[in-house]
Coordinates of C-alpha atoms and ligand atoms in Angstrom, one line a residue:
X1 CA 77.0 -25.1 44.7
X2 CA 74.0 -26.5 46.2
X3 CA 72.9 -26.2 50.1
X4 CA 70.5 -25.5 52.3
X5 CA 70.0 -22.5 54.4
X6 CA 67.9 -21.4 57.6
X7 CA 66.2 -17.9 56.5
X8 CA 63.2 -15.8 58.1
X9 CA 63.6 -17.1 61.1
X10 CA 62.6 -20.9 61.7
X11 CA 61.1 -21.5 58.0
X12 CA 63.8 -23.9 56.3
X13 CA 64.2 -22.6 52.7
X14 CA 65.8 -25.3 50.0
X15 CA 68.5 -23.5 47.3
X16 CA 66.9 -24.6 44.1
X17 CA 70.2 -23.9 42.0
X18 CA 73.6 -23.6 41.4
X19 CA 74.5 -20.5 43.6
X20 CA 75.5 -18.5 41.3
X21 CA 72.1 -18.5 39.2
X22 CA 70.7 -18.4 42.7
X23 CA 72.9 -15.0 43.1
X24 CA 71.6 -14.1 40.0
X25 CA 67.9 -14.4 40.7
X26 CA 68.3 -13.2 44.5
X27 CA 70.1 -10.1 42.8
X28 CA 66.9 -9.5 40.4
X29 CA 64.3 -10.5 43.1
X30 CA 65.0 -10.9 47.1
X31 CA 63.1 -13.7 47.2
X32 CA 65.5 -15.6 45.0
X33 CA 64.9 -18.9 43.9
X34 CA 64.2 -20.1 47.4
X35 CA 60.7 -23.0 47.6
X36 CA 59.5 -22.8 51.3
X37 CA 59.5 -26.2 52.0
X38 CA 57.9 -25.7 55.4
X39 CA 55.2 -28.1 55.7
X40 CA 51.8 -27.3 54.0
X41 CA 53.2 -25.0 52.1
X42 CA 52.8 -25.9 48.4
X43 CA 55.8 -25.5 46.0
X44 CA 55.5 -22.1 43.6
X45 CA 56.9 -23.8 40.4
X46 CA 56.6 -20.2 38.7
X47 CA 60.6 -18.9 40.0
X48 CA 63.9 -19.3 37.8
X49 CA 65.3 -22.9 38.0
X50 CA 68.5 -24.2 36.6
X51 CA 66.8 -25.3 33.2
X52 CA 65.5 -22.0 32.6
X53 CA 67.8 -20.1 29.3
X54 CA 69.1 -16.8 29.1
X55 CA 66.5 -15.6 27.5
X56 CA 63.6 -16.9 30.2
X57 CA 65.8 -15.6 32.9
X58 CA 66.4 -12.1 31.1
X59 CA 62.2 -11.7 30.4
X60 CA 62.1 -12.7 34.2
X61 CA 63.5 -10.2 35.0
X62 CA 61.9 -8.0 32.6
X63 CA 58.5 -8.3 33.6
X64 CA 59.5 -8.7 37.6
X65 CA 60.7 -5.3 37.2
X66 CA 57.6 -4.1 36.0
X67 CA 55.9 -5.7 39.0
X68 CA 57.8 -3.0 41.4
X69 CA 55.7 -0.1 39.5
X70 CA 52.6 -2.1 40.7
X71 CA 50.6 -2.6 37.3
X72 CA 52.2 -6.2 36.4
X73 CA 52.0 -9.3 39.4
X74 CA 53.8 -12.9 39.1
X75 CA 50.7 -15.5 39.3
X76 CA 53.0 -18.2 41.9
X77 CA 52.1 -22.2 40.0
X78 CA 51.5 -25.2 42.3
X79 CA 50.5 -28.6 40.7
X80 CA 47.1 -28.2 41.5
X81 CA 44.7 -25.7 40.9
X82 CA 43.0 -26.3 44.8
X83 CA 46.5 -24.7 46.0
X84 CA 45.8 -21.0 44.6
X85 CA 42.6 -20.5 45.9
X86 CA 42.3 -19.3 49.4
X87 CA 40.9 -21.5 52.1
X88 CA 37.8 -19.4 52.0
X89 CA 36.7 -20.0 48.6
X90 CA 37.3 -23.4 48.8
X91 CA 34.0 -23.9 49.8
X92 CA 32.1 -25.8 47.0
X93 CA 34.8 -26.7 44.9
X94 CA 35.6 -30.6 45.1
X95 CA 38.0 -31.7 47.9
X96 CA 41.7 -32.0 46.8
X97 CA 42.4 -35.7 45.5
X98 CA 45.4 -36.5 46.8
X99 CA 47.3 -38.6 43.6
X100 CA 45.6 -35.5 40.9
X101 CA 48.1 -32.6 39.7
X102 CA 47.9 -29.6 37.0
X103 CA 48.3 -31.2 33.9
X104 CA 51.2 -28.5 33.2
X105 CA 53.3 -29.6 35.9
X106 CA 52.8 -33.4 35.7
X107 CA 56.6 -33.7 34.9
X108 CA 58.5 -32.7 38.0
X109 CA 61.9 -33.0 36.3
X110 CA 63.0 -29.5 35.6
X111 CA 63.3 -28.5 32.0
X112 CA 61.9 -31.2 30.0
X113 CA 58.5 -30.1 30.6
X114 CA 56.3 -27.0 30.8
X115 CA 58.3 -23.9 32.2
X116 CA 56.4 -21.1 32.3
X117 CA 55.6 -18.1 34.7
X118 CA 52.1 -15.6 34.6
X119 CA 52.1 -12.0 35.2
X120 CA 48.8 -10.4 35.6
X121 CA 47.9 -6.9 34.3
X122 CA 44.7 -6.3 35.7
X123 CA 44.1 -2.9 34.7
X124 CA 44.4 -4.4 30.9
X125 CA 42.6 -7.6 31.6
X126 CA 45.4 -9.0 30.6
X127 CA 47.9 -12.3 31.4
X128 CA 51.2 -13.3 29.7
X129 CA 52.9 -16.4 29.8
X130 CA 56.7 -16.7 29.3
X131 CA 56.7 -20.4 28.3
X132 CA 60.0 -22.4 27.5
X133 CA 58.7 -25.6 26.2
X134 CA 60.9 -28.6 27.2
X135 CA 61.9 -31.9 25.5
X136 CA 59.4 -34.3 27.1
X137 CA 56.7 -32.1 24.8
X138 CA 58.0 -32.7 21.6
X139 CA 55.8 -33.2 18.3
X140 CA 57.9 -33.4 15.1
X141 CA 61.5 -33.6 15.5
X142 CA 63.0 -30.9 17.6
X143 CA 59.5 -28.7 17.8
X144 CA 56.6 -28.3 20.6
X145 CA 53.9 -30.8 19.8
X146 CA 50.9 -28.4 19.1
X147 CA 49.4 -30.0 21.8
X148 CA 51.4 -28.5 24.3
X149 CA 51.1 -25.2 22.4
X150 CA 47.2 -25.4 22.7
X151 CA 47.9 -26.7 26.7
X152 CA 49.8 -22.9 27.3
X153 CA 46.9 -20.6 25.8
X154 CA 44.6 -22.7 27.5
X155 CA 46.2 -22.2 30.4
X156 CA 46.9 -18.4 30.1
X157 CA 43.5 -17.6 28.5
X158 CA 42.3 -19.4 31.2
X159 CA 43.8 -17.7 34.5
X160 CA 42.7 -14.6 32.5
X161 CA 39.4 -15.3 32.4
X162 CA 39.5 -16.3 36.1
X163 CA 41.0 -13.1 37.1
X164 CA 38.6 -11.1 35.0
X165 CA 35.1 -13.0 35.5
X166 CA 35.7 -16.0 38.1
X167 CA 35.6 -19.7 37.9
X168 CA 35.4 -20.1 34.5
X169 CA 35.3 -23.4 31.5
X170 CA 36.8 -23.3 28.2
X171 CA 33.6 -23.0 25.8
X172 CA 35.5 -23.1 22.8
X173 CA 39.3 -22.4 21.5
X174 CA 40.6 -21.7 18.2
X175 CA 44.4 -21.6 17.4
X176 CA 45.3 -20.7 13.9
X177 CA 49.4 -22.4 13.9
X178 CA 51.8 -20.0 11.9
X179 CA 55.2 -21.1 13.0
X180 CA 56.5 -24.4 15.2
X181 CA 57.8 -23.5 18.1
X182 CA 61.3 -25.2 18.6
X183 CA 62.0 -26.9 21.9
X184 CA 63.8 -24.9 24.6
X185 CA 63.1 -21.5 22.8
X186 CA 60.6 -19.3 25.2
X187 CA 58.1 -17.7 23.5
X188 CA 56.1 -14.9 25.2
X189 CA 51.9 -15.7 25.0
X190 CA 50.3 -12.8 25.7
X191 CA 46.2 -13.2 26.5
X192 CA 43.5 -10.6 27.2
X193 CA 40.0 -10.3 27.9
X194 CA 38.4 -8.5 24.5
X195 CA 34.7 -8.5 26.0
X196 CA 32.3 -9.9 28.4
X197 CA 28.8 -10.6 28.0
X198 CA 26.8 -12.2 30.3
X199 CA 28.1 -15.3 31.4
X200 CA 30.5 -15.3 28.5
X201 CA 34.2 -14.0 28.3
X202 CA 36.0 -13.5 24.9
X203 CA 39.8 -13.8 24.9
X204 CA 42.4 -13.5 22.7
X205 CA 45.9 -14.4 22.3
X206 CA 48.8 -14.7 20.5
X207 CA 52.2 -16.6 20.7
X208 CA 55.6 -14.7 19.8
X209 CA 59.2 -15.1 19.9
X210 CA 61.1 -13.0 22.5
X211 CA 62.3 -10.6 19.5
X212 CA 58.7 -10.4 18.5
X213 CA 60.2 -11.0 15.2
X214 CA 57.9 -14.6 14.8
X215 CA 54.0 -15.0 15.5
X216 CA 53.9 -18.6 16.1
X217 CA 50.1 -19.1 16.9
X218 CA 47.1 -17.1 17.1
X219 CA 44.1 -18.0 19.4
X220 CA 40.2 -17.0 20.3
X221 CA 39.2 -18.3 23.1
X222 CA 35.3 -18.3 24.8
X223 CA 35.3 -19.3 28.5
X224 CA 32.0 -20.0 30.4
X225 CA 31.6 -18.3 33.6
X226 CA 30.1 -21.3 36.1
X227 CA 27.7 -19.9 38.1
X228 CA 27.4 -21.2 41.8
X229 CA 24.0 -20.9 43.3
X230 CA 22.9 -18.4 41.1
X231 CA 25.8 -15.8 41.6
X232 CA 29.0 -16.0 39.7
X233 CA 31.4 -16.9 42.3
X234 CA 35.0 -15.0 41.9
X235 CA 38.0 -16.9 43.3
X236 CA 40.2 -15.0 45.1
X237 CA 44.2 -16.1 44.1
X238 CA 47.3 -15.2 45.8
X239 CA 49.3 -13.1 43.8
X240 CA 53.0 -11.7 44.7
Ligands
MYA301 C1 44.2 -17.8 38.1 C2 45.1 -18.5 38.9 C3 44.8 -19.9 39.0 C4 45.7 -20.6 38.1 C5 45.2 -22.1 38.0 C6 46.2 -22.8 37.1 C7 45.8 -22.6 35.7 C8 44.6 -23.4 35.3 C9 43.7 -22.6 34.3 C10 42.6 -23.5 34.0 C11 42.4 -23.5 32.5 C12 41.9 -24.8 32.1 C13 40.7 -24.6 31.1 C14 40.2 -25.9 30.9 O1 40.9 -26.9 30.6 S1 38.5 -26.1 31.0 C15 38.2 -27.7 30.5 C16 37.8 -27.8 29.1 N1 36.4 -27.3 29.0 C17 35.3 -28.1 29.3 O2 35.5 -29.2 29.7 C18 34.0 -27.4 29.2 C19 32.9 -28.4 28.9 N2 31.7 -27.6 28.5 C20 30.9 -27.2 29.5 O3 31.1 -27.5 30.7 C21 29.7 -26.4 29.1 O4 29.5 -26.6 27.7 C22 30.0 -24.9 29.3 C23 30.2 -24.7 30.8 C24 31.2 -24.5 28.6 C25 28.8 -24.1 28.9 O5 27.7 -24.7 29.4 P1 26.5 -23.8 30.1 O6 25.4 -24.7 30.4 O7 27.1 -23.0 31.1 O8 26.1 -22.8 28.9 P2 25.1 -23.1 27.7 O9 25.4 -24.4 27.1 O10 23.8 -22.8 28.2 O11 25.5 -22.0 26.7 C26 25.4 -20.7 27.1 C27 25.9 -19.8 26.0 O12 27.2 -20.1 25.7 C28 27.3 -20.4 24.4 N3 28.3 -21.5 24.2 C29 28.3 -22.6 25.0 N4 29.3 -23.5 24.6 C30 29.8 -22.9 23.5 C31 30.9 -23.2 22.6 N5 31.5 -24.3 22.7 N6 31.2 -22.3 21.6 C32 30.5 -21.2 21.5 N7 29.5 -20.8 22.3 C33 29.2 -21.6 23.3 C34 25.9 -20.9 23.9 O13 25.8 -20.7 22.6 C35 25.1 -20.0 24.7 O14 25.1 -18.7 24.1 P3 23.8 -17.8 24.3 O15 22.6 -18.6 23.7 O16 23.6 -17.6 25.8 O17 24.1 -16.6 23.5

């Protein structure tokens, strides 16, 4: 089920997955579950994989539909955060170390880790995760360590800021814990900007099941905008 394939003309594109989830996620997306591997090119970890569930794959496709009417975009993942910002911004930002990575995707095994994928809603000033934790990130038996849980809004608040204000540092999180998240479920964590003033952005976000049946966390966040020479700096980032 697994092979390789020659496809837009000479970039060699690796099949991530059996063929027929492949089928399935080429059905739902074109671009499939293809990584470039042409040289340079960074791995997008943020496209179906043969760990992800049903249920990831079905809110995949959920929100990858909404991406056609143009409100919603997938935010691609690489393991480090130097690799979504556009050569141009670069400038200023520290120089790429070569042995660092994204703390969410220091496990390259697939599954046991964080899976997750972003969709922006910029109109809304809004991102949501779909987040499947896996078993590397366990806490008490057979749950997400909150840890982790605190590591996805983080994460989510965080690119939302970005998108919204710029380079930005969490000031200050809160998470109120309602219900443990077991391992392997996916749980949708839905972020938004509720104001800006000044320098300071003020997020919220909250953590459900796909049923929207459990609340498992609620969070506040308060991100810093970093201002660079004066003038808050936005980062551009690829989105698709
Ligand atoms: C988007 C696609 C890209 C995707 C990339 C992959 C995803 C990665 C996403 C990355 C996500 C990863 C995210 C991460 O992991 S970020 C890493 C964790 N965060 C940090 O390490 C931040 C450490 N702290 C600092 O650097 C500074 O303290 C900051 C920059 C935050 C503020 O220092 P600064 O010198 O700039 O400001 P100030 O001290 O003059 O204060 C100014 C104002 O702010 C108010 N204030 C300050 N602190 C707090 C507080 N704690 N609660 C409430 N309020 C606070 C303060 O009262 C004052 O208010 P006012 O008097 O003006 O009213």
């Amino acid at each position: 089920a697994w092979g390789w394939g020659l496809q837009g003309g000479s970039r060699l594109w690796v099949l991530e997955a059996p063929r027929s989830l492949c089928a399935h996620a080429c059905a739902q997306t074109g671009a499939g579950m293809f990584t470039p591997v042409s040289p340079g090119r960074p791995k997008d970890y943020a496209l179906p994989n043969a760990s992800w569930s049903r249920d990831m794959l079905d809110l995949y496709d959920r929100f990858l539909a909404m991406t056609k009417e143009g409100l919603w975009k997938r935010i691609p993942s690489y393991n480090n955060v130097l690799d979504h910002i556009p050569g141009k911004a670069l400038r200023g930002l520290p120089s790429r170390k070569k042995d660092t990575r994204l703390f969410l995707r220091s496990i390259e095994a697939e599954g046991v880790g964080f899976e997750y994928v972003m969709f922006l809603n910029s109109s809304e000033k809004r991102v949501v995760c779909l987040f499947q934790p896996g078993s590397y990130l366990e806490g008490h038996p057979g749950f997400a360590h909150g840890g982790s849980i605190a590591t996805i809004i983080d994460s989510t608040i965080g690119s939302c800021a970005i998108f919204v204000a710029g380079r930005v540092m969490t000031a200050n999180l809160s998470i109120n814990y309602m219900s443990p998240v077991p391992l392997g479920s996916v749980v949708l964590v839905d972020s938004k900007v509720d104001k800006v003033e000044g320098r300071k952005v003020f997020l919220s976000c909250k953590v459900q099941s796909v049923d929207g049946g459990t609340l498992h966390a609620e969070a506040t966040g308060k991100d810093r905008v970093q201002v660079a020479q004066g003038v808050c700096k936005r980062v551009g980032v690829g989105l698709c």
